[in-house]
Coordinates of C-alpha atoms and ligand atoms in Angstrom, one line a residue:
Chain A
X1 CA -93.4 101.2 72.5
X2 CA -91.5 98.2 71.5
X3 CA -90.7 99.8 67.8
X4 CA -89.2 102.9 70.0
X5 CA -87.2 101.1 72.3
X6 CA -85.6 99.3 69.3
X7 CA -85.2 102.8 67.6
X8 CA -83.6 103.7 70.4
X9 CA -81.0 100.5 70.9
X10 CA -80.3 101.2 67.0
X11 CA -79.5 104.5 67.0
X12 CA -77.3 104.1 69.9
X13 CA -74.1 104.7 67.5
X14 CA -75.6 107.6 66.0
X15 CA -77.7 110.0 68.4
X16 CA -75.4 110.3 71.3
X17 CA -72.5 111.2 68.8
X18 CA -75.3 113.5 67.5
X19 CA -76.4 114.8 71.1
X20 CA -72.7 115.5 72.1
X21 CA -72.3 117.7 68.4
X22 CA -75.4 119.3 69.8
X23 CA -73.9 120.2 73.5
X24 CA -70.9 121.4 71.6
X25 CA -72.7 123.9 69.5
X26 CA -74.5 125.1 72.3
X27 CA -72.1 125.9 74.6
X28 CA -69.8 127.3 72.1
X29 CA -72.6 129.9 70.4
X30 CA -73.4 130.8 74.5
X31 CA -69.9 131.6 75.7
X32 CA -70.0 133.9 72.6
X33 CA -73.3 134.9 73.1
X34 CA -72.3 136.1 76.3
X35 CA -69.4 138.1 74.7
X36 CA -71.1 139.5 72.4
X37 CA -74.2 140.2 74.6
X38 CA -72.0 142.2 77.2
X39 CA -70.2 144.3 74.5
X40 CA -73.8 144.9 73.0
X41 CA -75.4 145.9 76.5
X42 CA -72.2 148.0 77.6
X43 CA -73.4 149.8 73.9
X44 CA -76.5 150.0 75.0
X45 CA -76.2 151.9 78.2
X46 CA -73.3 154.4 76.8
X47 CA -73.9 157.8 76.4
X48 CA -72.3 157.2 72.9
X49 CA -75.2 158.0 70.3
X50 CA -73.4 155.9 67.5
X51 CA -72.9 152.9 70.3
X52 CA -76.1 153.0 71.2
X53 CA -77.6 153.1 67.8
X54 CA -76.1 150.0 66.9
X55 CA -76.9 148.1 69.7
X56 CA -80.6 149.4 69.0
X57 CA -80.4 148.3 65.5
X58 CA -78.7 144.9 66.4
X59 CA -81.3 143.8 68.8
X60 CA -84.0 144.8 66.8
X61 CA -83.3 142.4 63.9
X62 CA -82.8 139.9 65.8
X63 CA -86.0 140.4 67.9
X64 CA -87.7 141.0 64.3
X65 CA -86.9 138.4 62.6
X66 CA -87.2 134.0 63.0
X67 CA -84.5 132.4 63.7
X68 CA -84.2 130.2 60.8
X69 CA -84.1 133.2 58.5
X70 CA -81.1 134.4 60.5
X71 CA -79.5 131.1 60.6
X72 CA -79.8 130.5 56.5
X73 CA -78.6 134.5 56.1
X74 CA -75.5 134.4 58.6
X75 CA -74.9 131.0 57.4
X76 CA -74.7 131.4 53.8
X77 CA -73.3 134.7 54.3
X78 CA -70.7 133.8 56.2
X79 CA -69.6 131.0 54.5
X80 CA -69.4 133.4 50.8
X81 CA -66.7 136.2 52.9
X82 CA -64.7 133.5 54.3
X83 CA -64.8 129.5 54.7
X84 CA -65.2 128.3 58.0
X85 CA -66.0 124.5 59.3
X86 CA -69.5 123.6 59.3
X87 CA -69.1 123.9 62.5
X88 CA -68.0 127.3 63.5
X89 CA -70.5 128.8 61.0
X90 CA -73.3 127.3 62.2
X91 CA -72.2 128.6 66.0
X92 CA -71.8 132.2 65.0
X93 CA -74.8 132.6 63.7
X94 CA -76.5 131.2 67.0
X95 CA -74.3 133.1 69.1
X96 CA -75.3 135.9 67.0
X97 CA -78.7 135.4 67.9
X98 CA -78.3 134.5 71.2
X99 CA -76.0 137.5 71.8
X100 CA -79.0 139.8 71.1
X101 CA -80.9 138.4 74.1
X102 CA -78.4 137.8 76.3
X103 CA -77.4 141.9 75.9
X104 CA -80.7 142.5 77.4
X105 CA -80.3 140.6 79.9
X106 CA -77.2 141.7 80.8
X107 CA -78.5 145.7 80.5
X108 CA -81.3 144.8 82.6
X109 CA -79.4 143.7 85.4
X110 CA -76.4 146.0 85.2
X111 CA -79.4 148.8 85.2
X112 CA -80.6 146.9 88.6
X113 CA -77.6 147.6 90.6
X114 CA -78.1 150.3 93.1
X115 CA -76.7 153.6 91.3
X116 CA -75.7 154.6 94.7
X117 CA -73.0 151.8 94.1
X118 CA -71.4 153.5 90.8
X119 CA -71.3 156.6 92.8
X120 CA -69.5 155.2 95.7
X121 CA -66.9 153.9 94.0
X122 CA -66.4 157.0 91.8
X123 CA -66.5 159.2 94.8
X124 CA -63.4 156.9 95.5
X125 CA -61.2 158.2 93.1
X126 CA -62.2 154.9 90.6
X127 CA -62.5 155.2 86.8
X128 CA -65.7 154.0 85.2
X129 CA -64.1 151.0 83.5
X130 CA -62.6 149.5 87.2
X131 CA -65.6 151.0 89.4
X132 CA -68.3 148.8 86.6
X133 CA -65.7 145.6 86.5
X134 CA -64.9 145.4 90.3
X135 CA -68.6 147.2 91.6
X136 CA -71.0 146.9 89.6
X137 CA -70.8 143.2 87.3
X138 CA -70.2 141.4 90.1
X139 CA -73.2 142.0 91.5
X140 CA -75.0 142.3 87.9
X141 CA -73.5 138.9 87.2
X142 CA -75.7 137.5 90.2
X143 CA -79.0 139.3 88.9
X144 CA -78.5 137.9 85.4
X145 CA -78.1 134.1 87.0
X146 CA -81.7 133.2 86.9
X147 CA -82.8 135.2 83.3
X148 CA -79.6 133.6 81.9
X149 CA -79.9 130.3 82.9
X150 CA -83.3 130.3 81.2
X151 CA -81.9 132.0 77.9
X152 CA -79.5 129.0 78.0
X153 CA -82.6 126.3 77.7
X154 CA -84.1 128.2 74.8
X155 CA -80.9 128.6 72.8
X156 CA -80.2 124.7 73.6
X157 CA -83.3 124.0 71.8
X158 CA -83.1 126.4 69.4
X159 CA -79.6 125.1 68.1
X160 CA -81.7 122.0 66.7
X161 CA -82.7 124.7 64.0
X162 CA -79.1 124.5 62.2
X163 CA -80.1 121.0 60.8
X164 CA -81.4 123.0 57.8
X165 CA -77.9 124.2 56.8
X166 CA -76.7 121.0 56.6
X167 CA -75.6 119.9 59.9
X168 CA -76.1 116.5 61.3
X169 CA -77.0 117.6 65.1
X170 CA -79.2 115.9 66.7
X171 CA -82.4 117.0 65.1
X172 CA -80.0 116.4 61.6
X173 CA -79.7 113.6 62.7
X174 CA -83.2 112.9 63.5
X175 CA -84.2 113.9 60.2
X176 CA -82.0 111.6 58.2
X177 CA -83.0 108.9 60.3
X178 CA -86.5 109.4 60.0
X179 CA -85.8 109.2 56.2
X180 CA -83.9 105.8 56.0
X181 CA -86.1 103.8 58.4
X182 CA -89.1 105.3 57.7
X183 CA -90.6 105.9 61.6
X184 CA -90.9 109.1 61.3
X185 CA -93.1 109.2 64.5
X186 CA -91.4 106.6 67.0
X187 CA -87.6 108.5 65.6
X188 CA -88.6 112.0 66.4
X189 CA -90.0 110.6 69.9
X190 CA -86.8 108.9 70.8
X191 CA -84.6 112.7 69.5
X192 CA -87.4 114.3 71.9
X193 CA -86.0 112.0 75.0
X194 CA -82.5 113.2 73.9
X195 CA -83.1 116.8 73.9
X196 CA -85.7 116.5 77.0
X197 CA -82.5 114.8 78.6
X198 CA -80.0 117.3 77.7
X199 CA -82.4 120.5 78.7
X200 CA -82.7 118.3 82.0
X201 CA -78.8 118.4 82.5
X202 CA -78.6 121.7 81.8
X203 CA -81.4 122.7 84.1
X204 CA -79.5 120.7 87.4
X205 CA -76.2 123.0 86.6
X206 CA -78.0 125.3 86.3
X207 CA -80.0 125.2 89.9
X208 CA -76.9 124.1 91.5
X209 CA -75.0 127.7 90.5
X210 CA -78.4 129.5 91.5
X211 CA -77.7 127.6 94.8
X212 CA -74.4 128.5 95.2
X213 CA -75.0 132.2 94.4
X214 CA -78.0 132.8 96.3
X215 CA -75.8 131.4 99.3
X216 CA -73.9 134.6 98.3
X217 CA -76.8 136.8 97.8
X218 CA -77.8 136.4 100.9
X219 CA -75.0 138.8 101.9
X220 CA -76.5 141.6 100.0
X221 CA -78.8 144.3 101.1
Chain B
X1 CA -59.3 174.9 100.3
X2 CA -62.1 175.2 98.6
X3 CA -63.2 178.4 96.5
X4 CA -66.8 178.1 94.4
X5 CA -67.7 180.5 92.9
X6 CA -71.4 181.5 91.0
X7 CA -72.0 177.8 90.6
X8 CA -75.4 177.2 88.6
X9 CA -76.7 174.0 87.9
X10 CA -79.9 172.7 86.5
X11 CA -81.8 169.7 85.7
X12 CA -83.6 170.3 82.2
X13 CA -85.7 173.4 83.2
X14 CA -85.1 173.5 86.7
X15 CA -82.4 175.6 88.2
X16 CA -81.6 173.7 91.3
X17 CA -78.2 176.1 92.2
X18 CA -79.0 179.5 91.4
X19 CA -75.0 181.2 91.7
X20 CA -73.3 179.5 94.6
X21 CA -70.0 181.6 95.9
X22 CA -69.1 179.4 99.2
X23 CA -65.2 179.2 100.3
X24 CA -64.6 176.5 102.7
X25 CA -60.7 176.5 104.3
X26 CA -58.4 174.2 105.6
X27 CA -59.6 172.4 108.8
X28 CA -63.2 174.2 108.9
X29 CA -66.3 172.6 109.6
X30 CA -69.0 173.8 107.3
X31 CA -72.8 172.2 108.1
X32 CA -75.1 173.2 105.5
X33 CA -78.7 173.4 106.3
X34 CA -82.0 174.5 104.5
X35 CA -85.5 172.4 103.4
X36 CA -85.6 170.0 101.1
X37 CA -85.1 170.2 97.5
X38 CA -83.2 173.4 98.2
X39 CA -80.1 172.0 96.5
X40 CA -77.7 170.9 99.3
X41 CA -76.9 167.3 97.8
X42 CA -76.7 168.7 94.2
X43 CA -73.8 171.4 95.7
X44 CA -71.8 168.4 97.5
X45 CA -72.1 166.6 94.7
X46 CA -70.9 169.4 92.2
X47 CA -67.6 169.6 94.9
X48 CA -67.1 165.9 94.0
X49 CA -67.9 166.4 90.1
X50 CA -70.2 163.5 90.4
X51 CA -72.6 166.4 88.8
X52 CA -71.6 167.7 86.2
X53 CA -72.2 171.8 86.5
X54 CA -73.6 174.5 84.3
X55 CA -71.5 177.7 85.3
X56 CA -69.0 178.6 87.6
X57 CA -65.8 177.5 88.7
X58 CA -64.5 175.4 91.7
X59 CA -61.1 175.8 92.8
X60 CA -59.3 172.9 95.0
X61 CA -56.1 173.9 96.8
X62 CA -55.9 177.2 94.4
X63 CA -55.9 175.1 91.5
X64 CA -59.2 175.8 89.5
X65 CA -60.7 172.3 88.1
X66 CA -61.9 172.4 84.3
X67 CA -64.0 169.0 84.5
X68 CA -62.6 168.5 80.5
X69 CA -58.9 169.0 80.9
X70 CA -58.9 167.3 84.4
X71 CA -58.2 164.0 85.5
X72 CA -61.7 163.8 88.0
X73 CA -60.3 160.6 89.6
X74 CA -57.4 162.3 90.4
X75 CA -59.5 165.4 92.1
X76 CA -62.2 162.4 93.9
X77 CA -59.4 161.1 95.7
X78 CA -58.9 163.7 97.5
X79 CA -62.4 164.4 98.1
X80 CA -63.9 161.9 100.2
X81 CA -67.6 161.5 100.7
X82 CA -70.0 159.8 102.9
X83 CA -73.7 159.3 101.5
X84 CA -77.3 158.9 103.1
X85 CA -77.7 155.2 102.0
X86 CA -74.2 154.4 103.2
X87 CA -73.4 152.8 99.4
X88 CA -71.3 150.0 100.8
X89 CA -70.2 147.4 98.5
X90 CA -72.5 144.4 99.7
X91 CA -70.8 141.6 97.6
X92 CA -67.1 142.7 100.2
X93 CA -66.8 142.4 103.4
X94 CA -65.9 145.2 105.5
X95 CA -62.1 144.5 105.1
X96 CA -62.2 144.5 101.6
X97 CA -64.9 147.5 101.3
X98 CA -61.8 149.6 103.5
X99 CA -58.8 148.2 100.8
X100 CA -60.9 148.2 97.6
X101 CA -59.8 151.9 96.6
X102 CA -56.4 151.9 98.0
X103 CA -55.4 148.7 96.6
X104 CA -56.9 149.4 92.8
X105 CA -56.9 153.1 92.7
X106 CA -53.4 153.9 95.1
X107 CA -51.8 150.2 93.9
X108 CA -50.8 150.4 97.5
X109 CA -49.8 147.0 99.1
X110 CA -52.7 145.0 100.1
X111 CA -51.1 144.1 103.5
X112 CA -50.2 147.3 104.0
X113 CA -53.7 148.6 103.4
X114 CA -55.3 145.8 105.3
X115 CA -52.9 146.9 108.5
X116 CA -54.1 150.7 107.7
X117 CA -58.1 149.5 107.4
X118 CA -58.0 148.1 110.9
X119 CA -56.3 151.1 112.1
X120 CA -59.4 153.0 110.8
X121 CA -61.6 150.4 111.9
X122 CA -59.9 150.9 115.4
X123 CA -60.9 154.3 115.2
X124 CA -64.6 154.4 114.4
X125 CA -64.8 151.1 117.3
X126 CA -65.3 148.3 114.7
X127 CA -62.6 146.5 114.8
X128 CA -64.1 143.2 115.3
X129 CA -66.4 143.6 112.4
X130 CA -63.6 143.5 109.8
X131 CA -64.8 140.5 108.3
X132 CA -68.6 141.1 108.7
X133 CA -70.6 141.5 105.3
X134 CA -72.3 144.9 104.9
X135 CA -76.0 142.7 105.4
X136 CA -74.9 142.2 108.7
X137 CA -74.2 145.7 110.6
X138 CA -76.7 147.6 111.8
X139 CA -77.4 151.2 109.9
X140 CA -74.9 152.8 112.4
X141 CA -72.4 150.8 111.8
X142 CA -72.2 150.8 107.9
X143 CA -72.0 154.3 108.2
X144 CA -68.6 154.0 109.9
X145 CA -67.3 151.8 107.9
X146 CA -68.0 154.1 105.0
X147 CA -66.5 157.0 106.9
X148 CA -63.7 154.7 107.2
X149 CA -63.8 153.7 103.8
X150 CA -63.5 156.9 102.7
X151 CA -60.8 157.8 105.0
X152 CA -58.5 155.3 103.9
X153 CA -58.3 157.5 100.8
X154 CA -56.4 159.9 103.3
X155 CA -58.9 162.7 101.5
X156 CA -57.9 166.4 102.2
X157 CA -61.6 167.2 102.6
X158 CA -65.0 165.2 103.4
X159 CA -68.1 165.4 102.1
X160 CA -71.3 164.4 104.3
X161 CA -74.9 164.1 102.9
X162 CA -77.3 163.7 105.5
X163 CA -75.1 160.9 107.0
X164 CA -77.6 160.1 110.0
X165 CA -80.7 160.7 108.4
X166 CA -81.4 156.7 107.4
X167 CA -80.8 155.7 111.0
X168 CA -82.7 154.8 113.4
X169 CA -82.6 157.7 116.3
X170 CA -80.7 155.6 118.8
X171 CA -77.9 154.7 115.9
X172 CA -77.3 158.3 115.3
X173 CA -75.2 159.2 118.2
X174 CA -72.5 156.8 117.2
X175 CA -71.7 158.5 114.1
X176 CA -72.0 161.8 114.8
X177 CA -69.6 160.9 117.7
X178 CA -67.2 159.6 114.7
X179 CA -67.4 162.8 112.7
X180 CA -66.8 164.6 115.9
X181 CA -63.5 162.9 116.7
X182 CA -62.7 163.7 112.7
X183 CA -63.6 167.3 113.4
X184 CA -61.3 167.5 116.4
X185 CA -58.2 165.8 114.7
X186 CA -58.6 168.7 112.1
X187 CA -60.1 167.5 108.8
X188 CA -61.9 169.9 106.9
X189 CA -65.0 168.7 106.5
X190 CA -68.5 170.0 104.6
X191 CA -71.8 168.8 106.6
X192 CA -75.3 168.6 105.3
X193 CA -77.5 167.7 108.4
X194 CA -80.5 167.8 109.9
X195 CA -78.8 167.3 113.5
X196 CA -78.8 170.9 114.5
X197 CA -77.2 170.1 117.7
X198 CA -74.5 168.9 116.2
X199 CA -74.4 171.9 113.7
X200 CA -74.2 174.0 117.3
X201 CA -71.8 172.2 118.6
X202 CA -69.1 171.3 115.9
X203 CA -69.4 173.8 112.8
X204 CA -67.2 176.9 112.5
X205 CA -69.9 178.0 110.0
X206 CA -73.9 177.4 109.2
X207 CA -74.6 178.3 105.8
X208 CA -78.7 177.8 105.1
X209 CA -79.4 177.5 101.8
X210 CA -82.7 178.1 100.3
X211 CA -84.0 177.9 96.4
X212 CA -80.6 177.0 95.4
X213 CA -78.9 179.8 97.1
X214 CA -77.2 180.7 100.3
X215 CA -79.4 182.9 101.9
X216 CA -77.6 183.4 105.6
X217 CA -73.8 182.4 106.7
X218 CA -72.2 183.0 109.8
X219 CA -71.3 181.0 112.9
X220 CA -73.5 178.9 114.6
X221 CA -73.8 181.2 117.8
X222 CA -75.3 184.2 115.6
X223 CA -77.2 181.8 113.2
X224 CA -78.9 179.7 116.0
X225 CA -79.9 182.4 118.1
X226 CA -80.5 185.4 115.7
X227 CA -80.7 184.6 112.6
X228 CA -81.5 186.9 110.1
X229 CA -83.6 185.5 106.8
X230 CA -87.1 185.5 107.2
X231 CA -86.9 182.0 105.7
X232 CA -84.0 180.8 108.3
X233 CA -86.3 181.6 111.3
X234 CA -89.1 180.0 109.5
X235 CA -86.7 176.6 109.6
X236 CA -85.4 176.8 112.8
X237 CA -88.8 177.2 114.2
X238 CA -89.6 174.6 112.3
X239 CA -86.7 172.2 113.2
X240 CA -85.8 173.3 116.8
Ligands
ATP1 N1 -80.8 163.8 88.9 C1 -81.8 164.7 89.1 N2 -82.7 164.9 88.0 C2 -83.6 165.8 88.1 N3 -83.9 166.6 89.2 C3 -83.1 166.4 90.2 C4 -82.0 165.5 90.2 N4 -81.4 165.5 91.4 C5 -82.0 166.5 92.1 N5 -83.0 167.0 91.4 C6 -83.9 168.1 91.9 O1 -83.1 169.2 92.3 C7 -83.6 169.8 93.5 C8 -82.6 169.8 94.6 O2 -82.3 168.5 94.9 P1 -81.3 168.2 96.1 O3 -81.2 166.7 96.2 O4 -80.0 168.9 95.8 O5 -82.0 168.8 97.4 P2 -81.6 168.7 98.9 O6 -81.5 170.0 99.4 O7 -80.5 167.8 99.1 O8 -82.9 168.0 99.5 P3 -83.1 166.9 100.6 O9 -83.0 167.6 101.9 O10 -84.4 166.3 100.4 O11 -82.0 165.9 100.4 C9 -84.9 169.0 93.8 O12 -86.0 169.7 93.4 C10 -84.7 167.7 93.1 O13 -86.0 167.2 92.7
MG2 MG1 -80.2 165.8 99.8

């Protein structure tokens, strides 16, 4: 206990720099996610055959293979067609990743909304583009609050996996750590409270805009 | 108005709209009528190109409409419609259900649509609900605010599917009372119900459909009281 807690007070210059690198690739390789995930899902439910294959193909690699093959693949492959940071190599390839789940998210709960709801707004004279952005995602958006949120957990945790390209994240961090002072146990137990504390931050924002929507879900049928 | 003409439309091997010729013109009241599953929501929605039609042709205002080389939105906006499950947009209030097509489709001026929703709210007696989310009408009442919504579209024709049917029996009066003020103030309208008083009372023409075809037109009067299909008299004795 008392070889953690000094762990801890020693690190103190090292792991939240390392936890703060961590929040920043997360949130970086989710907003793409995101971007990517919609453009794959609106691929997804086209009637475009060639869209749709894609977006079948997309997902399926990603659902059929581990993460850290993907992460050594995008990340070396990246890097040999053109030089990014560290940085923004290792956050593509998780928001590659990420994208694929978050697409089915997103498809899942754009295919929740009433179809009646497409139709109405058609029968209003709207295109398909205005009557999905102003009709449809909104309410979509709501559905895919809860799914989301918990996609956001996992690919929080998974981002610890980039430490094997190189980068000194937290679990990098960890690992290097580990390696100088030779606590391999009581270091890895003090990165654990980091993470534990950073999936609990995310979980609060998380309720909180659950909260607030479900204030405005209450107004639907 | 409105010319179709051998209109066929199926749904893989199912032929649900066996050659539909129906002519509907300006400021008539058509109520179509017949069983279920005979194909009266799959014809309104052909006249709104919400379904996308095997054969035929529909002509609007003379002009024929080739789904491909036509702009549809153009066409739905002057087609209005009004459907079973009222469709309202839940996540706008009733203001902003009114204003939504207007405003994005028209690019009118949002005040100026605002002043023209409560005019149609005015009309179908909800005036005081402009700012009521969908969640909190009663069935009746969405269904005049999507009559109004539709309106506001200033449609040259409106399209009814079973408008009542979700409601509760005491709610269906004030709607019907609604499209019976429209009916009065001239809009052409196309009815399918299952309120055959109101078919008596407001339609220039019945026209029962049956197996995907019309099988008996004519005005209510002759329809109601000798109607000449075998199959009519088997509905109206059923219905009546
Ligand atoms: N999208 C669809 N896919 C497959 N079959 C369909 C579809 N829509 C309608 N049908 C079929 O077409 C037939 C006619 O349907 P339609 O809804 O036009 O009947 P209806 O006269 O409106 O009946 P109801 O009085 O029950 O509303 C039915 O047998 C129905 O099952
Ligand atoms: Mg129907």
């Amino acid at each position: 206990m008392i070889i953690i807690l000094d762990i801890f007070l020693n690190t103190l210059d090292v792991f939240p720099r390392a936890a703060l690198l961590t929040l920043r690739l997360t949130v970086t390789s989710l907003l793409l996610g995101c971007f990517i995930g919609l453009i794959i899902a609106f691929f997804r439910i086209s009637s475009n055959k060639l869209l749709n294959y894609v977006a079948t193909v997309y997902i399926g690699l990603i659902r059929g293979t581990p993460l850290i093959v993907q992460i050594a693949i995008l990340y070396f492959g990246i890097a040999s067609i053109v030089t990014f940071s560290q940085f923004w190599a290792g956050a593509l390839a998780l928001a590659i990743h990420n994208g694929a789940y978050i697409a089915e998210i997103f498809r899942g709960a754009i295919q929740a909304v009433d179809r009646g709801q497409m139709e109405a707004a058609r029968s209003l004279g709207m295109s398909y583009p205005l009557a999905m952005r102003r009709i449809v995602l909104p309410q979509a958006f709501k559905f895919s609050i809860p799914p989301l949120g918990n996609q956001f957990i996992i690919g929080l945790k998974d981002s610890s996996l980039v430490a094997y390209v190189g980068m000194a994240e937290l679990w990098g961090s960890g690992l290097s750590e580990a390696a100088s002072n030779y606590r391999q146990l009581e270091s890895y137990i003090v990165v654990g409270f980091y993470y534990l504390a950073l999936v609990m931050l995310f979980s609060f924002l998380l309720k909180k805009l659950e909260k607030r929507m479900s204030l405005d879900t209450k107004l639907l049928d | 108005m409105i010319t179709i003409s051998n209109l066929v439309k199926s749904f893989g091997p199912q032929t649900v709209l066996q050659g539909i010729d129906l002519t509907v013109t300006e400021k008539e009241v058509v109520v179509i009528i017949g069983a279920s599953g005979s194909g009266k929501s799959t014809l309104l929605r052909c006249i709104n190109f919400l379904e996308v039609f095997d054969k035929g042709e529909i002509s609007i205002q003379n002009k024929k409409i080739v789904p491909e080389e036509t702009n549809l939105n153009k066409v739905r906006e002057e087609v209005g419609m009004v459907f079973q499950h009222f469709n309202l947009f839940p996540h706008k209030n009733v203001l902003e259900n009114i204003i939504e097509a207007p405003v994005h489709v028209k690019k009118m001026d949002k005040a100026m649509a605002a002043e023209k929703a409560l005019q149609l709210l005015e009309k179908v007696g909800l005036r005081d609900k402009a700012y009521a989310y969908p969640s909190n009408l009663s069935g009746g009442q969405k269904q005049r605010v999507a009559i109004a919504r539709a309106l506001a579209m200033e449609p040259r024709i409106m399209l009814f599917d079973e408008p009542t049917s979700a409601l509760d029996p005491e709610l269906v009066g004030e709607v019907l009372q609604v499209m019976k003020q429209l009916a009065k103030e001239g809009m052409t309208m196309v009815v399918v119900t299952h309120e055959m008083g109101f078919a008596r009372e407001v339609a220039d023409r019945i026209v029962f459909m049956g197996d995907g075809k019309i099988l008996e037109e004519g005005p209510p009067e002759q329809f109601f009281t000798n109607p000449q299909h075998a199959k009519a008299r088997q509905f109206l004795n059923r219905v009546l």
